[in-house]
XYZ file of N, CA and C in Angstrom:
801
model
N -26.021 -17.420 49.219
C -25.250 -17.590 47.985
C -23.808 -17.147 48.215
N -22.819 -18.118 47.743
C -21.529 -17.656 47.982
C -21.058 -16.720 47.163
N -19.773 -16.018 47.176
C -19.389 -14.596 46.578
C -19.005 -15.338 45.061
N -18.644 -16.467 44.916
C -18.038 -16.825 44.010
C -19.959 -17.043 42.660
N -20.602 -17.569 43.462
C -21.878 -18.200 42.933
C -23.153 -16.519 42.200
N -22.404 -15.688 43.356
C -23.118 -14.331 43.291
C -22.373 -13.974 41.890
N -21.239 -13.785 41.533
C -20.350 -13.161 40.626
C -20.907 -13.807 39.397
N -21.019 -15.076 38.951
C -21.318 -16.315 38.405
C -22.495 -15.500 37.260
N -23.783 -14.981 38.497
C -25.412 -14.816 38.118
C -25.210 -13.256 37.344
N -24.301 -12.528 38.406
C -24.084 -11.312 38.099
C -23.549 -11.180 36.559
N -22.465 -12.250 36.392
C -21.699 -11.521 34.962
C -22.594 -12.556 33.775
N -23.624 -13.366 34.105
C -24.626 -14.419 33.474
C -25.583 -13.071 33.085
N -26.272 -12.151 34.308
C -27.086 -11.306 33.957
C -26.435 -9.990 32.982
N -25.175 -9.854 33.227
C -24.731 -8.724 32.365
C -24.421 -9.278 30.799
N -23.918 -10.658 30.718
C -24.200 -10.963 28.886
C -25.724 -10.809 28.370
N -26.631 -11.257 29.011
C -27.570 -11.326 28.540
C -28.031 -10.207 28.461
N -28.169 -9.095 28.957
C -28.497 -7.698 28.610
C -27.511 -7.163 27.420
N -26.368 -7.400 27.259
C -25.670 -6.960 26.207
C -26.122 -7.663 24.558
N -26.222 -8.914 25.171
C -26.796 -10.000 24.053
C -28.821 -9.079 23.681
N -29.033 -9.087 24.424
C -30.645 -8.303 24.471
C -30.191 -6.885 22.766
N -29.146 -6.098 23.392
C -28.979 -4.991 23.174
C -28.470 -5.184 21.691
N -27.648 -6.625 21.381
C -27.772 -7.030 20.238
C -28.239 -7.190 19.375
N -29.161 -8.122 19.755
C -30.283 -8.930 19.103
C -31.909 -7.954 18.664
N -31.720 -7.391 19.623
C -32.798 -5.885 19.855
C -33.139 -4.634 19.508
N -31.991 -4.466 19.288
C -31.589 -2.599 19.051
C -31.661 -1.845 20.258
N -31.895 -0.671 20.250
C -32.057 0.174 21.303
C -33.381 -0.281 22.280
N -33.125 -0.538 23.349
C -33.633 -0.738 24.124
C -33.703 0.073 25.762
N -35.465 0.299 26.243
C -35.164 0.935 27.293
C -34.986 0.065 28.636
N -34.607 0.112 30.074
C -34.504 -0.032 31.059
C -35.814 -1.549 31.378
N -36.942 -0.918 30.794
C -38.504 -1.117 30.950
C -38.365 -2.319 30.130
N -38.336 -2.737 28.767
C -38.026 -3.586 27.837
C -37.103 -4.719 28.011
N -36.144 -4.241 28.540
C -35.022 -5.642 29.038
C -35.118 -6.157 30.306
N -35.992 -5.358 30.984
C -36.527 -5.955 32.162
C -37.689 -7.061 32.005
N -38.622 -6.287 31.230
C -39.479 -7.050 30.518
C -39.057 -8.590 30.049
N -38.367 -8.556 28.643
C -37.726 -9.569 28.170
C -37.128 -10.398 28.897
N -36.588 -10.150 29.905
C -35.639 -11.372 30.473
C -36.031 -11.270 31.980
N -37.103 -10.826 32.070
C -37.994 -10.863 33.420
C -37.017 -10.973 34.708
N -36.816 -9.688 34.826
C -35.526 -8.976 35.530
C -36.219 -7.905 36.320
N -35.782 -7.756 37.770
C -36.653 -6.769 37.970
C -35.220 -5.221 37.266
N -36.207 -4.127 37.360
C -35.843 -3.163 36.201
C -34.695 -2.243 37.405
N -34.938 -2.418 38.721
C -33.872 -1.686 39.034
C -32.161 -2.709 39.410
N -32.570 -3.827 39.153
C -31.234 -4.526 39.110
C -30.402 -4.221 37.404
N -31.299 -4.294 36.369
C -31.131 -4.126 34.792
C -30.489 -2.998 34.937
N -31.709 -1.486 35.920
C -30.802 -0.163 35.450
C -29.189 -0.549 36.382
N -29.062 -0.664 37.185
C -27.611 -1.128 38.323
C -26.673 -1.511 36.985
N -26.981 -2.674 36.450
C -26.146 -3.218 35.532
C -26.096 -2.204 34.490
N -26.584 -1.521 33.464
C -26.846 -0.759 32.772
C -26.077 0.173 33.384
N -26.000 0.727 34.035
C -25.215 2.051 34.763
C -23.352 1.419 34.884
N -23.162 -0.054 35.150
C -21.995 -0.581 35.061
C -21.373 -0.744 33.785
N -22.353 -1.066 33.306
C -21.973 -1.014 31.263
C -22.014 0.264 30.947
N -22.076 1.347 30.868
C -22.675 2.813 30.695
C -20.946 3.081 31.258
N -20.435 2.772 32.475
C -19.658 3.525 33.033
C -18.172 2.616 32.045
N -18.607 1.132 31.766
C -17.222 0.320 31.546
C -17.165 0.730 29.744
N -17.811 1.756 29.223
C -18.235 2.021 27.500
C -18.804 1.470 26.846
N -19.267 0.489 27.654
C -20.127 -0.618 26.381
C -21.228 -0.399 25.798
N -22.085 0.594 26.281
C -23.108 0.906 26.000
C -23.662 2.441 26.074
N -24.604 3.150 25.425
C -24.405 4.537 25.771
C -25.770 4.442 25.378
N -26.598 6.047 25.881
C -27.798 6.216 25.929
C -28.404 7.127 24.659
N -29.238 6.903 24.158
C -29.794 7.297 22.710
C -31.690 7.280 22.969
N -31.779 8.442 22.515
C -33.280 8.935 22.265
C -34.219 6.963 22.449
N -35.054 7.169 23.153
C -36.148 5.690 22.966
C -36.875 5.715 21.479
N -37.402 4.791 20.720
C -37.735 4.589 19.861
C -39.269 5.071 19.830
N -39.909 4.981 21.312
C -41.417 5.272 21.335
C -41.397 6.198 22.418
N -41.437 7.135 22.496
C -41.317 7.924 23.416
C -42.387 8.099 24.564
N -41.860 8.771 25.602
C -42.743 9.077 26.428
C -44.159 9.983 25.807
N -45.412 9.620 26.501
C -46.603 10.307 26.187
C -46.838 11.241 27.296
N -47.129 12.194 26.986
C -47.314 13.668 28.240
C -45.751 14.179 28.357
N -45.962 15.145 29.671
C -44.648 16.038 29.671
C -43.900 15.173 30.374
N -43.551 14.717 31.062
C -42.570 14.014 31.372
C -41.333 13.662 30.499
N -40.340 13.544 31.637
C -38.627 13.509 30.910
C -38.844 12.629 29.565
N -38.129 12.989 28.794
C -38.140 11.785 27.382
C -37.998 10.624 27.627
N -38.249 9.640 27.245
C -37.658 8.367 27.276
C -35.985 8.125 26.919
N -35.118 7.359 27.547
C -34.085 7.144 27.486
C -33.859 5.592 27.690
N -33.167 5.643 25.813
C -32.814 3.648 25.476
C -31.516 4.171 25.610
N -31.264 2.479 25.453
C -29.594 2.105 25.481
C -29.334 1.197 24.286
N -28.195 1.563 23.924
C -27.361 0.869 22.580
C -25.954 0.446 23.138
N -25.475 -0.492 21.879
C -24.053 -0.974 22.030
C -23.432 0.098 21.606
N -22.311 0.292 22.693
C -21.309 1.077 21.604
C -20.201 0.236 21.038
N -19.248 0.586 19.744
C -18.764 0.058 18.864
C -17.477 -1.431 19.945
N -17.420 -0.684 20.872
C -16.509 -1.380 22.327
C -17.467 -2.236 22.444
N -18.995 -1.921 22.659
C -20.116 -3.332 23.252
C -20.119 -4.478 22.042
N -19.965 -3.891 20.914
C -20.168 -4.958 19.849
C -18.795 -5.669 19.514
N -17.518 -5.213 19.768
C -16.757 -6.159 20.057
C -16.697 -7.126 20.719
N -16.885 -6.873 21.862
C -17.389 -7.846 22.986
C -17.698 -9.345 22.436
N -18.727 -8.930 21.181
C -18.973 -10.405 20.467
C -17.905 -11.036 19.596
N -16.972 -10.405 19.700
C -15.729 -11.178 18.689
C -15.608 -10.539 17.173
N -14.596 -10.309 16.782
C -14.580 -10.170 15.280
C -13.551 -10.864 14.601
N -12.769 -10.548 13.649
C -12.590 -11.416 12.939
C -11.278 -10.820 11.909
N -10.691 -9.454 12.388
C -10.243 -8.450 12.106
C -8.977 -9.339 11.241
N -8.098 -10.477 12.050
C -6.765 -10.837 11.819
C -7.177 -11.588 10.240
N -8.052 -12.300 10.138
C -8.341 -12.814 8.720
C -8.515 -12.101 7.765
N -9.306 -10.393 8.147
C -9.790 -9.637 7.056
C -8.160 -9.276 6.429
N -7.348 -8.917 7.577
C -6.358 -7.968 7.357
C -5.291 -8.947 6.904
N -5.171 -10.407 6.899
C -4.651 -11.164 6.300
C -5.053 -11.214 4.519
N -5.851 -11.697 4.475
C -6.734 -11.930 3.116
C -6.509 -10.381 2.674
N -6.525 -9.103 2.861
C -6.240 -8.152 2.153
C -4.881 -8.046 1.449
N -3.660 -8.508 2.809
C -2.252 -8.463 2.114
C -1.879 -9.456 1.107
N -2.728 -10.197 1.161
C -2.481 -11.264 0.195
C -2.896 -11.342 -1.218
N -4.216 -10.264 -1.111
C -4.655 -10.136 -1.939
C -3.645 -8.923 -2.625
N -2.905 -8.494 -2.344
C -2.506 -7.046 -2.483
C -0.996 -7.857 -3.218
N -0.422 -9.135 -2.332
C 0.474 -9.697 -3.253
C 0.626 -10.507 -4.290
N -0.743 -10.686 -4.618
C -1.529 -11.302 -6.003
C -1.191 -10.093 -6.693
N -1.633 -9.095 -6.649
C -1.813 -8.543 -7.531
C -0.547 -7.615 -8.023
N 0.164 -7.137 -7.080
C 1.280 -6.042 -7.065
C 2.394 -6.945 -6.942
N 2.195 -8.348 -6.465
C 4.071 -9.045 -5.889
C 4.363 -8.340 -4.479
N 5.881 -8.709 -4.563
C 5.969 -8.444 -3.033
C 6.729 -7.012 -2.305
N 6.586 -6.146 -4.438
C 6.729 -4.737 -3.856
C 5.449 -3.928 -3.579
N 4.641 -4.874 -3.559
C 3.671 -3.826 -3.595
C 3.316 -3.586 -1.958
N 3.382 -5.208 -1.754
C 3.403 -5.019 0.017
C 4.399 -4.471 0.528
N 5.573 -4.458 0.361
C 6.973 -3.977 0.444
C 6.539 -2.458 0.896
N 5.367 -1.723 -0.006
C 5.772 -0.227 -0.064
C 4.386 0.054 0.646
N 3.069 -1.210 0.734
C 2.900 -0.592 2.252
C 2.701 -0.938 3.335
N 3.939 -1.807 3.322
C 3.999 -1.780 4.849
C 4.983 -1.012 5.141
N 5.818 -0.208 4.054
C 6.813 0.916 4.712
C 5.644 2.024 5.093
N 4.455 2.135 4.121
C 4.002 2.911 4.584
C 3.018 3.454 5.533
N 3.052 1.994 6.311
C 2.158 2.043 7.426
C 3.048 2.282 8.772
N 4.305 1.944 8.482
C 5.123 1.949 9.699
C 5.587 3.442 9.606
N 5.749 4.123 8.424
C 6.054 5.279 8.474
C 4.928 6.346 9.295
N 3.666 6.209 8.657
C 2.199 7.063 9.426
C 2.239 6.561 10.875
N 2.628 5.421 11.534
C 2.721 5.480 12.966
C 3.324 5.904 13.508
N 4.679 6.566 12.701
C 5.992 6.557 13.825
C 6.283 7.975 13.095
N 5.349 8.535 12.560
C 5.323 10.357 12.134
C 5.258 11.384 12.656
N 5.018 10.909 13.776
C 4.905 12.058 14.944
C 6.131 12.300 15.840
N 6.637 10.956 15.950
C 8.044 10.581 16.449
C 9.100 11.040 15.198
N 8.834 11.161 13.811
C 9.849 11.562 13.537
C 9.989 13.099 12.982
N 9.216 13.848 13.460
C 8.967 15.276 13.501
C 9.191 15.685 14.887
N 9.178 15.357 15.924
C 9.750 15.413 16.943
C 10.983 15.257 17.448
N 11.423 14.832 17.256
C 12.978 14.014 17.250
C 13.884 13.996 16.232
N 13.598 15.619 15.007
C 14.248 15.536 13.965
C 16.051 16.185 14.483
N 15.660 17.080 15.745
C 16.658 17.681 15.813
C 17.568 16.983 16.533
N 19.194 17.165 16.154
C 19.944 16.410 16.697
C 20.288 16.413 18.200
N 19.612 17.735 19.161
C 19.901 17.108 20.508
C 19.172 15.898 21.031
N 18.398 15.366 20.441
C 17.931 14.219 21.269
C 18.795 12.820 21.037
N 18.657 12.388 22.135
C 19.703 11.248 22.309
C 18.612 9.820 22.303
N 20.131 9.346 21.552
C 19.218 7.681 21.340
C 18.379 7.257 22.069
N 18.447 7.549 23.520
C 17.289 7.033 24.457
C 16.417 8.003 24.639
N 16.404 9.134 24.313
C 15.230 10.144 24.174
C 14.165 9.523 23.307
N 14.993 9.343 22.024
C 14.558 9.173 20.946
C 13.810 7.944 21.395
N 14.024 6.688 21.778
C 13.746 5.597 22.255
C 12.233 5.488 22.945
N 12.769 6.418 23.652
C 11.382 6.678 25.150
C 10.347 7.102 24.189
N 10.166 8.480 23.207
C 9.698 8.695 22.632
C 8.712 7.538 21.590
N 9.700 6.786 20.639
C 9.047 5.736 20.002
C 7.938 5.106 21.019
N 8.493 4.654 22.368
C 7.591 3.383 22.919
C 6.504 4.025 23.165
N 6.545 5.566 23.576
C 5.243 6.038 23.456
C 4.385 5.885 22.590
N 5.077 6.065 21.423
C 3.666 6.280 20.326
C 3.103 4.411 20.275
N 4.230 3.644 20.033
C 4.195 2.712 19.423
C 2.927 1.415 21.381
N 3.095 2.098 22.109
C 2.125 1.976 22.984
C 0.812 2.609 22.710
N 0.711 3.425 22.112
C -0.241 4.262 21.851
C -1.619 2.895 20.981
N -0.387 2.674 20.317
C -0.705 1.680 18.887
C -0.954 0.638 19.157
N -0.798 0.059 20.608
C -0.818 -1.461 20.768
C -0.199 -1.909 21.136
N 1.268 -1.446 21.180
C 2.487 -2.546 21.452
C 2.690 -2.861 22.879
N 2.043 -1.956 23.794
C 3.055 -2.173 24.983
C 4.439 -1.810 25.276
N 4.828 -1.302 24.536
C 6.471 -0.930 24.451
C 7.222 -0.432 25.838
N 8.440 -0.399 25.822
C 8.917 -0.232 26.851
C 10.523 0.175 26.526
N 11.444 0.963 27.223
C 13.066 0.983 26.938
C 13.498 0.400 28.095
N 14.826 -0.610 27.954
C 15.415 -1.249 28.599
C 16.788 -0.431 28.899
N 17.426 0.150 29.301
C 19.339 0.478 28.965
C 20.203 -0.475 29.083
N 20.897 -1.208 28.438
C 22.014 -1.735 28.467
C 23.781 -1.079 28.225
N 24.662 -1.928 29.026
C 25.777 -1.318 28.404
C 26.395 -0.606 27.082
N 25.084 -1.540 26.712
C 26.207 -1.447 25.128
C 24.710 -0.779 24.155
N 23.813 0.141 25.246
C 23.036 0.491 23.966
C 21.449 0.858 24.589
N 20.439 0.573 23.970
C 19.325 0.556 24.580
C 18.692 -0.341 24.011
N 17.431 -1.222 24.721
C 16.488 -2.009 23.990
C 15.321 -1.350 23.940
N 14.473 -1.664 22.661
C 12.905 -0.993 22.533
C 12.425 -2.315 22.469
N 11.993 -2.552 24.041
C 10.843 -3.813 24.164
C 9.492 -3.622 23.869
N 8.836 -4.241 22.922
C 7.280 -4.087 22.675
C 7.141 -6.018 23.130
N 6.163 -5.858 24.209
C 5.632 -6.806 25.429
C 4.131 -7.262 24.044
N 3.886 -6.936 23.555
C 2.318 -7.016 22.731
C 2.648 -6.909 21.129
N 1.903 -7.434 20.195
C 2.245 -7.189 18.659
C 0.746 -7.044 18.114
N 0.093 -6.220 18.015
C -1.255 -5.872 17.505
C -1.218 -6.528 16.110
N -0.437 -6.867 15.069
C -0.633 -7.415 14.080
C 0.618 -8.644 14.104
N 0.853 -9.361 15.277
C 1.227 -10.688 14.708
C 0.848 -11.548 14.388
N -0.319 -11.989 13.810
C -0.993 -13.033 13.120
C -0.437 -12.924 11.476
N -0.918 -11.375 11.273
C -0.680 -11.211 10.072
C 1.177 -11.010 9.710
N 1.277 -10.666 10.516
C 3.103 -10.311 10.025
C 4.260 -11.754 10.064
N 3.091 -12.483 10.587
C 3.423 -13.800 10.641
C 3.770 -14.289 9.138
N 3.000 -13.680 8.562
C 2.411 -14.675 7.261
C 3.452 -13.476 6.323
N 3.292 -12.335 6.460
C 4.195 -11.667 5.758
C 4.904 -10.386 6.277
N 6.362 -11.501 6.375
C 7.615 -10.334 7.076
C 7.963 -9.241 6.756
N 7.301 -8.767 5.791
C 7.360 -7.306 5.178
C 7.184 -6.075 6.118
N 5.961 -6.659 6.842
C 5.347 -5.469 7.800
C 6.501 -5.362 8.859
N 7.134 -6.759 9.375
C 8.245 -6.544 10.290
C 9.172 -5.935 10.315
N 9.925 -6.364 8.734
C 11.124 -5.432 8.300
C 10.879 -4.044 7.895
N 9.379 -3.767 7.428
C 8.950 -1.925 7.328
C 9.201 -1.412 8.736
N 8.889 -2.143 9.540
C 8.960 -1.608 11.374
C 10.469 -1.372 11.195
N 11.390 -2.211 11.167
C 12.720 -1.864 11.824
C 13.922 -1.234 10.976
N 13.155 -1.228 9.650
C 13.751 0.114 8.831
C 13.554 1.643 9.033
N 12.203 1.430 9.319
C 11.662 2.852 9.528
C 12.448 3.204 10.930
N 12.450 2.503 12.007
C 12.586 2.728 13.494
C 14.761 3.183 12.944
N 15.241 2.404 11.922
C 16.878 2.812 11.380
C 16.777 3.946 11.214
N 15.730 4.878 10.461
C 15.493 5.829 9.900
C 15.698 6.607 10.584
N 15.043 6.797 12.041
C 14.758 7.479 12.872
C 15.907 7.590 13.616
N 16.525 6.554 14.226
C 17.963 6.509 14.987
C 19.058 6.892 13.724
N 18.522 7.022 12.389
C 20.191 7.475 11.972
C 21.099 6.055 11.733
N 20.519 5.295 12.751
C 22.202 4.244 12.181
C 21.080 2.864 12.121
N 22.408 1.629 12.368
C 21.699 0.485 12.029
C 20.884 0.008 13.346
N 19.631 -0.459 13.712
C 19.165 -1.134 14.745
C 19.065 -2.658 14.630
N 19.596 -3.450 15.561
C 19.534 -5.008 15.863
C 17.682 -5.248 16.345
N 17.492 -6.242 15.230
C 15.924 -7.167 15.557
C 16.743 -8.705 16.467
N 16.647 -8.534 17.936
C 16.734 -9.780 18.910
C 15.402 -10.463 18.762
N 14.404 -10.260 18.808
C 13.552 -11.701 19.355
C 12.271 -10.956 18.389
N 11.046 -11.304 17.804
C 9.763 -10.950 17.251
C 8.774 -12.232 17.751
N 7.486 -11.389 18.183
C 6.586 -12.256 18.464
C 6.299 -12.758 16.946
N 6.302 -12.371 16.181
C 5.430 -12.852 14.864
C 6.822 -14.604 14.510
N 7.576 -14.155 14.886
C 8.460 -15.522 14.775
C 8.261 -16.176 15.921
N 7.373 -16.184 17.359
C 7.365 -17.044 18.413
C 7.690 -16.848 19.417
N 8.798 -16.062 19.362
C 9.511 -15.236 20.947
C 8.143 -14.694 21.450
N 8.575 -14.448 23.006
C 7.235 -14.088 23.594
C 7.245 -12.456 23.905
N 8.398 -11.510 23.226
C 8.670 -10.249 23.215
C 9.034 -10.060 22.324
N 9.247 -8.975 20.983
C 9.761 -8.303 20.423
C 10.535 -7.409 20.578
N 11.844 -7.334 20.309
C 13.361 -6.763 20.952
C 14.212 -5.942 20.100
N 14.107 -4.751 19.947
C 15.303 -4.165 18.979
C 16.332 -3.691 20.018
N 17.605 -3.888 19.416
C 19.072 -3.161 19.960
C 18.925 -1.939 19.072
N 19.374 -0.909 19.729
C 19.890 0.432 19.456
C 21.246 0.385 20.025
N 22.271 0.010 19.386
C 23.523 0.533 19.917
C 23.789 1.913 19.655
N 24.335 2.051 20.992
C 24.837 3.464 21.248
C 26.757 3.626 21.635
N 27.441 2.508 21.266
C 29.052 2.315 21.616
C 29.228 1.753 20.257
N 29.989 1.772 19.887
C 30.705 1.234 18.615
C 30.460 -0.046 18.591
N 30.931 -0.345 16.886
C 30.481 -2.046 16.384
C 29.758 -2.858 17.448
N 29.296 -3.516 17.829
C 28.392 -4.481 18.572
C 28.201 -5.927 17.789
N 28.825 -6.677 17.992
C 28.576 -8.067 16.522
C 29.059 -9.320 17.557
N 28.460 -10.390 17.859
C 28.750 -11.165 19.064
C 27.543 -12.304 19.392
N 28.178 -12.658 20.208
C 27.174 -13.858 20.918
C 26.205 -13.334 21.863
N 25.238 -14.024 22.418
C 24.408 -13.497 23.366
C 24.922 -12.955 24.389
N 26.015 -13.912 25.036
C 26.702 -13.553 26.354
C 27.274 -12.127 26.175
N 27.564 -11.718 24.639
C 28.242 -10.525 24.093
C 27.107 -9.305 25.170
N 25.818 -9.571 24.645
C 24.299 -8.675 25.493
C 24.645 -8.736 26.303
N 24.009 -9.828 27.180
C 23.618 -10.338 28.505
C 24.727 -10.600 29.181
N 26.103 -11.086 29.003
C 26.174 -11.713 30.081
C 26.571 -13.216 29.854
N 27.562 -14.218 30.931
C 26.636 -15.678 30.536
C 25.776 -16.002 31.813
N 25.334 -15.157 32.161
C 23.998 -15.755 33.077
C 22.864 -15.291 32.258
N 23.021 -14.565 31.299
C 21.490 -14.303 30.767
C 20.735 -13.583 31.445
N 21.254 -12.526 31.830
C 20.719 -11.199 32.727
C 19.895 -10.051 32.396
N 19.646 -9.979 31.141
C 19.279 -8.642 30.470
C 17.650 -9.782 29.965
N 16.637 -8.503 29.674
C 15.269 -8.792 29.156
C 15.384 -8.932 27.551
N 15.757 -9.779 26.732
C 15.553 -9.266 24.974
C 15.088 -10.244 24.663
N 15.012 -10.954 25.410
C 13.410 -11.808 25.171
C 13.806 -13.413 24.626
N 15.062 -13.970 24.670
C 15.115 -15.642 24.428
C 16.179 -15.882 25.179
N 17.249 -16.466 25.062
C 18.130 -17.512 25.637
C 19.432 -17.425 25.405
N 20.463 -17.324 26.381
C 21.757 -17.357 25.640
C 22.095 -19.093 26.312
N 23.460 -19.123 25.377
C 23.783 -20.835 25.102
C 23.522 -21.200 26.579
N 24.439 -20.359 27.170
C 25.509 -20.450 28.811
C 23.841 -21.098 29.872
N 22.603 -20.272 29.198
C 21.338 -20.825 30.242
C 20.892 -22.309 30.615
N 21.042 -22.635 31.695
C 20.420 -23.719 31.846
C 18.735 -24.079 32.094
N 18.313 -22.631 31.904
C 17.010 -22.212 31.340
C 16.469 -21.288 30.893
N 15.216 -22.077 30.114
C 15.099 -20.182 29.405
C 15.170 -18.961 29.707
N 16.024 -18.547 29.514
C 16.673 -16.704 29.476
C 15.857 -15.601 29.031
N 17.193 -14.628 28.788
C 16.320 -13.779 27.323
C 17.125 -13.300 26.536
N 17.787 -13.722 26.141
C 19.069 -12.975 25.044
C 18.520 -14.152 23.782
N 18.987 -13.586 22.978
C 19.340 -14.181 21.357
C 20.849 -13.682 20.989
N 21.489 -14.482 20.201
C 22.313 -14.213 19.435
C 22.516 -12.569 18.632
N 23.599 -11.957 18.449
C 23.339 -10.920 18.415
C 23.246 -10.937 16.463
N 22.441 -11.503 15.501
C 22.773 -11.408 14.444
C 20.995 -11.226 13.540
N 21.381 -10.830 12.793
C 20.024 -10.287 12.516
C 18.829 -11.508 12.640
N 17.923 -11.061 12.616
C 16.510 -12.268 12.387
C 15.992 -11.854 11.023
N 16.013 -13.698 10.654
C 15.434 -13.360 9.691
C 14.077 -13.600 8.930
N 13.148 -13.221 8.864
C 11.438 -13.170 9.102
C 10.939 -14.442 8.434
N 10.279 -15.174 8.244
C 10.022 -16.589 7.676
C 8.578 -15.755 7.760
N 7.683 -16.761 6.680
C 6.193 -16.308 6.334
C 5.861 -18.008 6.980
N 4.666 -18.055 7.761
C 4.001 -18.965 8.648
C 3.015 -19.030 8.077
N 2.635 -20.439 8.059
C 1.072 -20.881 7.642
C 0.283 -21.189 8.875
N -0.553 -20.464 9.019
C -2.124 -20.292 10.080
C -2.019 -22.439 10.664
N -1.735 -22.470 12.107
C -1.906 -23.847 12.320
C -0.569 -24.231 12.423
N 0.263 -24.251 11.375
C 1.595 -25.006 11.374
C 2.333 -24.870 12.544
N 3.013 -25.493 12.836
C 4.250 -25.375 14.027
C 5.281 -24.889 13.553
N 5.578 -23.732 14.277
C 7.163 -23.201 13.996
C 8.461 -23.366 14.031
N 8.922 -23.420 13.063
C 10.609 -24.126 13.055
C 11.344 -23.806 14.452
């Protein structure tokens, strides 16, 4: 059997034990060997790979051992194994804000999505209240937490400032649909720096990075090439004019959030 054909059976035999563990409940070693007529020390091998990757963890057997011998020991999904099967999270958390702007309008979302961006970035702003920290302290700091959270984040330095790249958007489906949550992000993140911060590029609008400027030199108001360059040298995630291919600069002027319908194509 080739390595490619071996891998194939191998990750064929590891759904189906997870799927078992589903469909089953707690199950021992003995039982899923049983069921899917496996011999039981290839099941425990796999079981010990799921055990080690979190997917699964070990819990009292349902029928226990008879006589003195060690207890019986089943296996369950853990909350990581039952993802595995997919959920459905971006619709719930859609259909809630919406429901929330039925009922309240669009201050009601307004005040929480300030107040969700505020509880993420609370630790960062109790930390960083005192004035020796410098914009890029402060910076480094955010991408931490805001990695913590999902984003991927990252600081860039530029001449004229710093960028807070977040590479990932844990809720752009939904912030898609309502720019509230976007603009709570880059008010709160003003809050924190003290002055005004530039939104360059958002995944929830299509860019394939999300880009704030932190200027750190006076006024900043300009064309892309103003950022980058006209070769389009700097990471902020789209295009200046001067590219004769896609870049990463944007225009240096605010973005402004559009609400997207699920499917549609973006302007």
């Amino acid at each position: 059997m080739t390595n490619a054909a071996l891998r194939a059976v191998e990750g064929d035999t590891r759904q189906a034990i997870l799927r078992r563990l589903l469909t089953g409940g707690p199950q021992t070693t003995a039982d899923i060997a049983s069921h899917l007529q496996l011999a039981a020390a290839g099941v425990r091998r796999h079981l010990d790979n799921l055990l080690e990757d979190g997917l699964v963890e070990t819990c009292p057997a349902r029928t226990p051992n008879k006589g003195r011998g060690r207890p019986a020991k089943a296996f369950r999904l853990t909350p990581a194994g039952r993802q595995h099967f997919g959920h459905d999270y971006d619709t719930l958390a859609s259909l809630a804000v919406e429901a929330l702007r039925e009922t309240g309008g669009s201050v009601a979302v307004k005040a929480f999505a300030k107040k969700r961006a505020a509880r993420m970035l609370a630790d960062v702003s109790e930390a960083t209240s005192h004035a020796e920290f410098s914009p890029e302290e402060k910076a480094e700091r955010i991408a931490e937490v805001l990695s913590r959270h999902g984003y991927a984040a990252e600081v860039r330095a530029t001449d004229r400032g710093v960028q807070l790249c977040q590479h990932h958007c844990p809720i752009s489906e939904v912030a898609s649909e309502h720019p509230e949550l976007c603009e709570a992000e880059h008010e709160a993140l003003a809050e924190l720096f003290g002055q005004h911060v530039q939104p360059l590029a958002s995944i929830a609008d299509g860019h394939d990075i999300c880009t704030t400027h932190i200027p750190t030199t006076l006024a900043f108001l300009g064309s892309a090439e103003d950022c980058c360059g006209s070769d389009g040298g700097c990471d902020c995630g789209a295009e200046t004019a001067s590219s004769k291919v896609p870049g990463n600069c944007l225009p240096l002027t605010p973005i402004t959030h559009t609400a997207h319908t699920k499917g549609a194509p973006r302007q």
